[in-house]
PDB file of C-alpha atoms in Angstrom:
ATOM      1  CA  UNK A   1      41.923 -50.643 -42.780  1.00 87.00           C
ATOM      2  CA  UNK A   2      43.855 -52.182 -39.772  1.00 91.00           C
ATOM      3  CA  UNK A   3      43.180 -55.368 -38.693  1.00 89.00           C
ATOM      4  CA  UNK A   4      42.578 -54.317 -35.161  1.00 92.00           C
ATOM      5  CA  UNK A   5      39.854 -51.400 -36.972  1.00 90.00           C
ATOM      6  CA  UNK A   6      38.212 -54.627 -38.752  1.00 88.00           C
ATOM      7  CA  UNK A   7      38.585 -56.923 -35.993  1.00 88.00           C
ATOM      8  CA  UNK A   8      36.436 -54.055 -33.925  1.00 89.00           C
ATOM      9  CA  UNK A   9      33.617 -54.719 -35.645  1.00 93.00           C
ATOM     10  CA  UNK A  10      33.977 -51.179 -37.776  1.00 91.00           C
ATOM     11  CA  UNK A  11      32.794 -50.900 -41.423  1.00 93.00           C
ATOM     12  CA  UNK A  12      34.640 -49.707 -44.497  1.00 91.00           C
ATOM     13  CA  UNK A  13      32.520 -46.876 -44.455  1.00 94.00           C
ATOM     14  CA  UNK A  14      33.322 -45.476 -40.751  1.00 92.00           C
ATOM     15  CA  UNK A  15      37.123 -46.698 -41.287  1.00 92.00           C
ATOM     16  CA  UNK A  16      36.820 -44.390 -44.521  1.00 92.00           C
ATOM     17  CA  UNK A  17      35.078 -41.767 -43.417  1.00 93.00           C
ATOM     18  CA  UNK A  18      38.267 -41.116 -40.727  1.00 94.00           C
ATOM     19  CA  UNK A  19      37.161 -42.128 -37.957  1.00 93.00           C
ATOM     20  CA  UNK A  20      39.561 -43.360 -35.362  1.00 93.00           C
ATOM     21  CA  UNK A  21      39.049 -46.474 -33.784  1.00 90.00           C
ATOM     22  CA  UNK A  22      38.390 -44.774 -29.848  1.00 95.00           C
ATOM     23  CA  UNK A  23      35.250 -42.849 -31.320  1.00 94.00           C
ATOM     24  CA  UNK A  24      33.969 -45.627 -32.786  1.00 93.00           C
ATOM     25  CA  UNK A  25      34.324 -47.985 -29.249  1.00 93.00           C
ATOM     26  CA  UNK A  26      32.906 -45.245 -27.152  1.00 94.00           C
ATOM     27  CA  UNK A  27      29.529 -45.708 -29.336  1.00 95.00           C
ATOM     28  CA  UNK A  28      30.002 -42.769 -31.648  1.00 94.00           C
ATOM     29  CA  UNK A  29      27.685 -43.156 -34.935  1.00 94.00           C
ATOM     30  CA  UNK A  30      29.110 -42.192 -38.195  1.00 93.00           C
ATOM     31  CA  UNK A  31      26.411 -39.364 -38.443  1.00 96.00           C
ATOM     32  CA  UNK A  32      27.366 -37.782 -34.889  1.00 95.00           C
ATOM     33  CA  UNK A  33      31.278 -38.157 -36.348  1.00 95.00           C
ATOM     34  CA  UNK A  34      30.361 -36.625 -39.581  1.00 95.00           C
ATOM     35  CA  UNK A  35      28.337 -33.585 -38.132  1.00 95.00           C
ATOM     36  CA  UNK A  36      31.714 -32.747 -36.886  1.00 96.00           C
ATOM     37  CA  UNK A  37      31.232 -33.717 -32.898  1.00 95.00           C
ATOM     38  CA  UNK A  38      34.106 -34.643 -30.998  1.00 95.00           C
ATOM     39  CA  UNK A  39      34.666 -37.346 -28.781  1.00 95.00           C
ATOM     40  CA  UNK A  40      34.550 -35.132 -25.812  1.00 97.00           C
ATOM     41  CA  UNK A  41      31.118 -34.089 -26.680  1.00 97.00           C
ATOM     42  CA  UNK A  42      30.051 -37.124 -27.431  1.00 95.00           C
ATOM     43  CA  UNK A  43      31.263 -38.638 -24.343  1.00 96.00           C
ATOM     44  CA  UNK A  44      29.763 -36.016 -22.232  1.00 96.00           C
ATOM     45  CA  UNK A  45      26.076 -37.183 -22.835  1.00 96.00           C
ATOM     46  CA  UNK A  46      25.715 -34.152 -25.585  1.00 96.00           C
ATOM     47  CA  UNK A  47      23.303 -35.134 -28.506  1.00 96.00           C
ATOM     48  CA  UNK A  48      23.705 -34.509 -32.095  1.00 96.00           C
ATOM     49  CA  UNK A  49      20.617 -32.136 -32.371  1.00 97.00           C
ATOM     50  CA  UNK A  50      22.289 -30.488 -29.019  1.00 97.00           C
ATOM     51  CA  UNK A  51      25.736 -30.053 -30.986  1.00 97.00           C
ATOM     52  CA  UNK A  52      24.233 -28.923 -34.486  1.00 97.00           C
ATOM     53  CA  UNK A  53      22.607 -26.172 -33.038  1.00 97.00           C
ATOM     54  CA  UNK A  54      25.404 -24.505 -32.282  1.00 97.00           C
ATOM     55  CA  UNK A  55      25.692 -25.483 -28.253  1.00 97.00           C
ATOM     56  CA  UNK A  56      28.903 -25.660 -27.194  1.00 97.00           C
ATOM     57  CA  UNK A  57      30.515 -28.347 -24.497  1.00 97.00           C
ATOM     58  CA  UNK A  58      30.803 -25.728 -21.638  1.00 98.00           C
ATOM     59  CA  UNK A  59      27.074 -24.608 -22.274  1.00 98.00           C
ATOM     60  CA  UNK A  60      25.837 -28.455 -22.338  1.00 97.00           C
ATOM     61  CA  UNK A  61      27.571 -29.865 -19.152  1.00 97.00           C
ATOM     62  CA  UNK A  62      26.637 -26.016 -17.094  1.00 97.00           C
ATOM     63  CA  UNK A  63      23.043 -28.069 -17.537  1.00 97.00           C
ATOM     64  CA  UNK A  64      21.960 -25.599 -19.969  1.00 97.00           C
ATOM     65  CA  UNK A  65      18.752 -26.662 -22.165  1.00 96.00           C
ATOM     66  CA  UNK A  66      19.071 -26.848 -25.851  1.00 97.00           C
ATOM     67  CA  UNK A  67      15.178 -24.886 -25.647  1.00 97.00           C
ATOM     68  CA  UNK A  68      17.587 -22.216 -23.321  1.00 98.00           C
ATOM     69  CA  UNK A  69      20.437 -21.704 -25.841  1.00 97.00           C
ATOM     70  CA  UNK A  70      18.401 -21.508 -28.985  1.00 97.00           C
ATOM     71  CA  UNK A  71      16.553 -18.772 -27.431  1.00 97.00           C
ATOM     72  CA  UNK A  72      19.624 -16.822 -27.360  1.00 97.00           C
ATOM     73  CA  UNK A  73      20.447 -16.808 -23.326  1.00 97.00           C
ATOM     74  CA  UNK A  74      23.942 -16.349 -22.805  1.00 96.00           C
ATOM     75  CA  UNK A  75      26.140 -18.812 -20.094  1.00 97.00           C
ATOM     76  CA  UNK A  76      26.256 -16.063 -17.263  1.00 97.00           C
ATOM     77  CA  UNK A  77      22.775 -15.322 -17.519  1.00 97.00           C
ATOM     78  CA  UNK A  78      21.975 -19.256 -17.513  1.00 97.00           C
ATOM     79  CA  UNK A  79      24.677 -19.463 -14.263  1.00 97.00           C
ATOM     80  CA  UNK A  80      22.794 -16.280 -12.329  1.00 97.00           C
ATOM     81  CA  UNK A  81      19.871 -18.556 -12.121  1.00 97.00           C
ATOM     82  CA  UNK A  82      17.605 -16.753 -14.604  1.00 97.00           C
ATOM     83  CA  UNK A  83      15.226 -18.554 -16.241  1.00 97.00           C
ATOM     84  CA  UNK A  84      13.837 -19.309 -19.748  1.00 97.00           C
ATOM     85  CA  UNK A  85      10.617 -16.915 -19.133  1.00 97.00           C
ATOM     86  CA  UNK A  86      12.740 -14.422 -17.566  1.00 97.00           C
ATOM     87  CA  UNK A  87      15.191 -14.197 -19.916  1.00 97.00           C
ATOM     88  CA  UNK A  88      12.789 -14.301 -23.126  1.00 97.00           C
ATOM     89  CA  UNK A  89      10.562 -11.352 -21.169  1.00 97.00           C
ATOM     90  CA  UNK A  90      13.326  -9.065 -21.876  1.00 97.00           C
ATOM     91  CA  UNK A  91      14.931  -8.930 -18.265  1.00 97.00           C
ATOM     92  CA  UNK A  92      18.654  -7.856 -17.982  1.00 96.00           C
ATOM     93  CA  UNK A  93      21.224 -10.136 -15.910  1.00 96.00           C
ATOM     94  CA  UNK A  94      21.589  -7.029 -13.124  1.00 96.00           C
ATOM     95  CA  UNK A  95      18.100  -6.530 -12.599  1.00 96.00           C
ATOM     96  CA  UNK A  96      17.403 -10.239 -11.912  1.00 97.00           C
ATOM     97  CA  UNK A  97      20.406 -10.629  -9.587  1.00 97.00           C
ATOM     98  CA  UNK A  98      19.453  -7.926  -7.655  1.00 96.00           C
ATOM     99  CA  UNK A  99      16.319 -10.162  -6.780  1.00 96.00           C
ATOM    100  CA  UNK A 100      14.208  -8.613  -8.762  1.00 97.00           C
ATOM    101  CA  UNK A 101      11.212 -11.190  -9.564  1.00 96.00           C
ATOM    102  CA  UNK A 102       9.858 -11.591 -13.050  1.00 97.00           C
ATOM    103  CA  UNK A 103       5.990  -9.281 -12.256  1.00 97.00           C
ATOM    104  CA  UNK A 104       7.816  -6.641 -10.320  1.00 97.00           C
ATOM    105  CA  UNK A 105      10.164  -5.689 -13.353  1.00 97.00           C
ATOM    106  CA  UNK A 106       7.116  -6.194 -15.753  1.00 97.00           C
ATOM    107  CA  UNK A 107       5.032  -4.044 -14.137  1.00 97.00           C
ATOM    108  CA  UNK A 108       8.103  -1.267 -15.319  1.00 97.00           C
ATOM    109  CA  UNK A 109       9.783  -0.881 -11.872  1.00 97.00           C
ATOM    110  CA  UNK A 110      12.822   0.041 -12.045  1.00 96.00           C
ATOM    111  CA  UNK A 111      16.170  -1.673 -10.361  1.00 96.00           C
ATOM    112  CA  UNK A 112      16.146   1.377  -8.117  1.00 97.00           C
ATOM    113  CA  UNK A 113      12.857   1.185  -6.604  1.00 97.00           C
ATOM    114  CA  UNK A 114      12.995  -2.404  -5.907  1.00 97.00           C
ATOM    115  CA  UNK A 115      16.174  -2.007  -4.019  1.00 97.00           C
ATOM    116  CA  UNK A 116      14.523   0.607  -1.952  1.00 97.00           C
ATOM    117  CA  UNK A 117      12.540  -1.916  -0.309  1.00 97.00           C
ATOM    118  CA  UNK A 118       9.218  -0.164  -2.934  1.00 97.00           C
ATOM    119  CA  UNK A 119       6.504  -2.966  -3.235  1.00 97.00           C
ATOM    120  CA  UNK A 120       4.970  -3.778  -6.243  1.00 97.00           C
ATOM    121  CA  UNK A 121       1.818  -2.523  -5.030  1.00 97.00           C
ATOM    122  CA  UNK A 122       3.149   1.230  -3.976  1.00 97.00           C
ATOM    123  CA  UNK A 123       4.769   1.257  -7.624  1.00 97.00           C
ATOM    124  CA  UNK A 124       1.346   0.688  -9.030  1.00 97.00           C
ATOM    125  CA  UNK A 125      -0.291   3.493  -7.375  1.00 97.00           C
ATOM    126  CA  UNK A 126       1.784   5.855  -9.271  1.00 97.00           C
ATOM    127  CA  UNK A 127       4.169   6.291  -6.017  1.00 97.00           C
ATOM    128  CA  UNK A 128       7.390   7.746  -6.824  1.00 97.00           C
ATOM    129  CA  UNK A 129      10.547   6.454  -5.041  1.00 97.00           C
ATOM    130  CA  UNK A 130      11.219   9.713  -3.185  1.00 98.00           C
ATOM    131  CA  UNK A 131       7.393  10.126  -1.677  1.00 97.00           C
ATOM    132  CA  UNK A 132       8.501   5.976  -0.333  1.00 98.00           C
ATOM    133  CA  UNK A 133      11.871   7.039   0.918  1.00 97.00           C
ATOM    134  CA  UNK A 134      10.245   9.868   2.994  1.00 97.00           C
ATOM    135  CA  UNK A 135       8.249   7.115   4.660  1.00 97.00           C
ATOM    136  CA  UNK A 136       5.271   7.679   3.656  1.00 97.00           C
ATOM    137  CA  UNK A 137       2.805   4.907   3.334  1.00 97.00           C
ATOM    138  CA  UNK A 138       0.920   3.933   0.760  1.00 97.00           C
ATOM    139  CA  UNK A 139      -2.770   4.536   2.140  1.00 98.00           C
ATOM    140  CA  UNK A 140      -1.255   8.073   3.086  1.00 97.00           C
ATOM    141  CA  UNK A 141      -0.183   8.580  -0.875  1.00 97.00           C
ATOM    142  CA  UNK A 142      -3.299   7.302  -2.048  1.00 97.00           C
ATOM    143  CA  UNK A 143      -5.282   9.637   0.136  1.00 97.00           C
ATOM    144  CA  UNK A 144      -4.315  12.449  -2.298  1.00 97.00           C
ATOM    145  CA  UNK A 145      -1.721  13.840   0.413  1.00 97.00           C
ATOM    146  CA  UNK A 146       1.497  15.136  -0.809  1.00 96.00           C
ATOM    147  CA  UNK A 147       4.940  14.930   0.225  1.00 97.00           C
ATOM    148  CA  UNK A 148       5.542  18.080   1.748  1.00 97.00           C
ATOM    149  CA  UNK A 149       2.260  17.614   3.786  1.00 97.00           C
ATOM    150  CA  UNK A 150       3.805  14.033   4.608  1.00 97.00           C
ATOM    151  CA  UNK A 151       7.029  15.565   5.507  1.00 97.00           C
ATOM    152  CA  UNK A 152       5.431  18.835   7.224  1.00 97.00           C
ATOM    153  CA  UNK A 153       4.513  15.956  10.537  1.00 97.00           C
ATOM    154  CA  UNK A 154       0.593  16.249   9.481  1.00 97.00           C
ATOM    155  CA  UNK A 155      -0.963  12.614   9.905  1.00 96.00           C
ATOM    156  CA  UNK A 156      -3.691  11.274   7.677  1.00 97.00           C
ATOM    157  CA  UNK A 157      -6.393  12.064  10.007  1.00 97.00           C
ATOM    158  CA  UNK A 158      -5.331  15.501   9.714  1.00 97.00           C
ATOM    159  CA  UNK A 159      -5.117  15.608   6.165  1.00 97.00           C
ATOM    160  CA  UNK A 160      -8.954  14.141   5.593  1.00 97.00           C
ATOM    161  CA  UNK A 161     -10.337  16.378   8.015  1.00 97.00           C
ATOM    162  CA  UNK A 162      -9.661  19.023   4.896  1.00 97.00           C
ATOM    163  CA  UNK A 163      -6.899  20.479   7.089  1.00 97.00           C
ATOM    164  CA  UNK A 164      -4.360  22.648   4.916  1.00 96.00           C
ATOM    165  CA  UNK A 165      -0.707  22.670   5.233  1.00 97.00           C
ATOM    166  CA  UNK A 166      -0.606  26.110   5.968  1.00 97.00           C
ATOM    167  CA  UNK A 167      -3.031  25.638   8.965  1.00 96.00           C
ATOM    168  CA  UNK A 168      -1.694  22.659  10.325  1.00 97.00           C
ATOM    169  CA  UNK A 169       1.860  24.379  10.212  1.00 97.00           C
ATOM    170  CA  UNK A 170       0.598  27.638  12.103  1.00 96.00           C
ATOM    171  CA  UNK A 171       0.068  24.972  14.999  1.00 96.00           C
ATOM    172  CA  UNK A 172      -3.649  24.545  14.558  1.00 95.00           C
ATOM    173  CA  UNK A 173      -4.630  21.099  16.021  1.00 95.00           C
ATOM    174  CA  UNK A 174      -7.563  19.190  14.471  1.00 95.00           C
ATOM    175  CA  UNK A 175     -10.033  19.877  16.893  1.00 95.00           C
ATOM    176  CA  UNK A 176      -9.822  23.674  16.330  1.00 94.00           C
ATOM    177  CA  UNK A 177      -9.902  23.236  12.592  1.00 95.00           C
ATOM    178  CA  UNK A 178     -13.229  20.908  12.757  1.00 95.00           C
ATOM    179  CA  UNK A 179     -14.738  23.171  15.368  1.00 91.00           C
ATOM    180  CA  UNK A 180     -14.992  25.940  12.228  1.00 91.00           C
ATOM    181  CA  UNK A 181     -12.118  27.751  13.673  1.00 90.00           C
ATOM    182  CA  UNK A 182     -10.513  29.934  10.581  1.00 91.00           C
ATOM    183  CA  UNK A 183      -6.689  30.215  10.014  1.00 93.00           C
ATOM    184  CA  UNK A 184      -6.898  34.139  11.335  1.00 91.00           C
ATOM    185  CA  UNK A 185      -8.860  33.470  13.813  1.00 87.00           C
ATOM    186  CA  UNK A 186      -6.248  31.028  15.689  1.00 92.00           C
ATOM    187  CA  UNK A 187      -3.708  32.913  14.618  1.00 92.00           C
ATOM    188  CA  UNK A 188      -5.376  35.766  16.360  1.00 86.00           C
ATOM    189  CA  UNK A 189      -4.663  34.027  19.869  1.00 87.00           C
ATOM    190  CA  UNK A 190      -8.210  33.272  20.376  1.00 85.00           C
ATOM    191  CA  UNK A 191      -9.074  29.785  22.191  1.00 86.00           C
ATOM    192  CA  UNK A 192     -11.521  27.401  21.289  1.00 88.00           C
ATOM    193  CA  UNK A 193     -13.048  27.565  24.013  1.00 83.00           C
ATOM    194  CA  UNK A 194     -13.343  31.265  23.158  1.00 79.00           C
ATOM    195  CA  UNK A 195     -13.988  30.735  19.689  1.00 81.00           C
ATOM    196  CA  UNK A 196     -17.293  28.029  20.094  1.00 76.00           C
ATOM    197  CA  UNK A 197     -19.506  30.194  22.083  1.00 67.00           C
ATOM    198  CA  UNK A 198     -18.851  33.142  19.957  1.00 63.00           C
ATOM    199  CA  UNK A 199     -19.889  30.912  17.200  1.00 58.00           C
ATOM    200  CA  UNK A 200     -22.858  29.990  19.312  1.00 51.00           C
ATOM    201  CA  UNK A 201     -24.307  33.664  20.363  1.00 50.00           C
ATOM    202  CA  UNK A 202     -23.510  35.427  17.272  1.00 45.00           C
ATOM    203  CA  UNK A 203     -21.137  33.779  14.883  1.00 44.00           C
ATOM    204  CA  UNK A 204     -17.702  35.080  13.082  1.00 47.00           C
ATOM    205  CA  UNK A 205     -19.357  38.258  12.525  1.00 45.00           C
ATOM    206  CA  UNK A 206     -19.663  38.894  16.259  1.00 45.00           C
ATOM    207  CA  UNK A 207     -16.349  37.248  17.332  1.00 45.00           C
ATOM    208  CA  UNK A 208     -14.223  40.042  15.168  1.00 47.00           C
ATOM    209  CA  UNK A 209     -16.764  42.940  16.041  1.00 44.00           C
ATOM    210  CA  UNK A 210     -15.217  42.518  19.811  1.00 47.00           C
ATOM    211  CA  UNK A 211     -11.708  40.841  18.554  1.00 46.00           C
ATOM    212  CA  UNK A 212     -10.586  42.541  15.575  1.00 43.00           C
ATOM    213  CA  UNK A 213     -10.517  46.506  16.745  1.00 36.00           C
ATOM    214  CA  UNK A 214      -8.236  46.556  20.153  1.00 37.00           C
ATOM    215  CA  UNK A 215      -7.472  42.895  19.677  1.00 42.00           C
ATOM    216  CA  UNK A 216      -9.335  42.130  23.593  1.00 40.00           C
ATOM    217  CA  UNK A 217     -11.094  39.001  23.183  1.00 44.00           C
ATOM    218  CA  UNK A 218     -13.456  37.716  24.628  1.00 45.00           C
ATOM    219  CA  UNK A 219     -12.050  35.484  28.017  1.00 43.00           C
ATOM    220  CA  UNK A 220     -14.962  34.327  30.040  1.00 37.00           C
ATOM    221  CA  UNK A 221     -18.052  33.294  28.620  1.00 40.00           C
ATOM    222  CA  UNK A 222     -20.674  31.343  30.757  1.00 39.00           C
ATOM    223  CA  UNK A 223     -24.937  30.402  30.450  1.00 33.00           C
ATOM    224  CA  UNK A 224     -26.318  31.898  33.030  1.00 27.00           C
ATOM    225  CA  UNK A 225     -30.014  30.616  34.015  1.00 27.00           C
ATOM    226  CA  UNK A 226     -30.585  29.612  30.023  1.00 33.00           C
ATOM    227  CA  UNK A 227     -29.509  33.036  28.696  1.00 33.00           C
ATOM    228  CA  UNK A 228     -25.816  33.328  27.311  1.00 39.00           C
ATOM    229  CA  UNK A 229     -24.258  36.111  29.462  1.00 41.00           C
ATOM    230  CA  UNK A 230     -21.169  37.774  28.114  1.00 46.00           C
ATOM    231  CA  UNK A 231     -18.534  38.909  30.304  1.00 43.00           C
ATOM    232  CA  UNK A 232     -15.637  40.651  28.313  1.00 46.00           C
ATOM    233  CA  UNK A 233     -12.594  41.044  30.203  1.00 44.00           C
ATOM    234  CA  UNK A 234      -9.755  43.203  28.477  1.00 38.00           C
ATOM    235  CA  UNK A 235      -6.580  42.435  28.999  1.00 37.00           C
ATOM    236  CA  UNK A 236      -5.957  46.318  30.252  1.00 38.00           C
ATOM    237  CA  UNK A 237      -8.826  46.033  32.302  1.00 40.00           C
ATOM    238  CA  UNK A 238     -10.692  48.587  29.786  1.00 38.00           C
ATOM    239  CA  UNK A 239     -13.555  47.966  28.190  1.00 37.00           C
ATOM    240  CA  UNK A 240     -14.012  49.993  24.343  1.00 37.00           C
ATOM    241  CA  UNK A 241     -16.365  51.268  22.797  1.00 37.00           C
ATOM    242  CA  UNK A 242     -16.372  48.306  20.636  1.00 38.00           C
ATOM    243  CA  UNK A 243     -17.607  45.295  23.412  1.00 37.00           C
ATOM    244  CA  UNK A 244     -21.245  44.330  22.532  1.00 44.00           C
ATOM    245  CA  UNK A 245     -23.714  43.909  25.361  1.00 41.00           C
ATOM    246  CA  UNK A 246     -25.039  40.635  26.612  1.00 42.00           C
ATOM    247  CA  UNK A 247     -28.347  39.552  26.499  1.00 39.00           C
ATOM    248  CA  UNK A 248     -30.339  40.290  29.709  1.00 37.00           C
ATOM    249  CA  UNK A 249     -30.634  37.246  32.121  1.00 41.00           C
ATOM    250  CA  UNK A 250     -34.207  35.880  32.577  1.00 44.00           C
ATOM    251  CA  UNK A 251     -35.921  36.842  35.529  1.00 39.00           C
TER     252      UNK A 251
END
């Protein structure tokens, strides 16, 4: 032992042990020297639990946790910003720094459907990315309606009215479909305005006896003093064998 070791105030058993006379001025116990701790370590406010479970210097002064380190988190992921519960719920580095939060990737959503812009809430529902790309919305999805229907123009109002893609596509407007009007019957070239009287005097079973054989449908159809008068005007100015007589006006 020196005499400038002794006159330090240092025991035989620090002086022995190899410690130099710095560590033992910068406050360095004979345990923390013996567990193998540098003075650097020391010096930069690390404990000896902190060092003996494996932390290194780097991953003390980032401000990494020793709670953080023993659960296995990694520097980078530490430095993205990730937390303790997000890291320990399984959550990958790319996922969380592409803002993913830690309910929206435990609910299962993929990295993908976040990025879309996809809220937790659509994800739930069972909406799939592409039906949110299209645009549709999520009341629309949960309505039952499907993509092509979504994509076809049709609105929701449409859809609930019990409207079918193949009738809203032939150019059938709402109002024509609620009135009764059938696919054929539209298709046919027949107006509403046509169609609901028919409906009125006689039904479908009427409307195709005078629309069905020649294809002249009925054009003007007016109430005469209470009783429905028929008028059938053909478009050749011919009347068939197939026009059905009106009912007599009341005297």
């Amino acid at each position: 032992m020196r005499l400038d070791e002794y006159s330090s105030g240092m025991r035989l058993d620090e002086y022995s042990s190899g410690m130099r006379l710095d560590e033992y001025s910068s406050g360095m116990q004979l345990d923390e020297y013996s567990s193998g701790m540098r003075l650097d370590e020391y010096s930069s406010g690390m404990r000896l639990d902190e060092y003996s479970s494996g932390m290194r210097l780097d991953e003390y002064s980032s401000g990494m946790r020793r709670d953080e380190y023993l659960s296995g988190m990694q520097l980078d992921e530490y430095l993205s910003g990730m937390r303790l519960d997000e890291y320990s719920s399984g959550m990958r580095r790319d996922k969380y720094l592409s803002g993913m939060r830690l309910d929206e990737y435990s609910s299962g959503m993929r990295r993908d459907e976040y990025s879309s812009g996809m809220r937790r809430d659509e994800y739930l529902s069972g909406m799939q990315l592409d039906e949110y790309l299209s645009g549709m919305r999520l009341d629309e999805y949960s309505s039952g309606m499907r993509r092509d229907e979504y994509l076809s123009g049709m609105q929701l109002d449409e859809y609930l009215s019990g409207m079918r893609l193949d009738e809203y596509s032939s150019g059938m407007r709402r109002d024509e479909y609620l009135s009764g009007m059938q696919l054929d019957e539209y298709s046919s070239g027949i107006r509403l305005d046509e169609y609901s009287p028919c409906r009125a005097f006689g039904g479908r079973d009427w409307s195709e006896g005078i629309s069905r054989n020649s294809g002249r449908l009925p054009q003007v159809l007016s109430l005469c003093k209470g009783s429905l008068v028929v008028a059938l005007e053909a478009r050749d100015d011919h009347f068939g064998p197939e026009c059905v007589a009106s009912s007599r006006p009341e005297s």
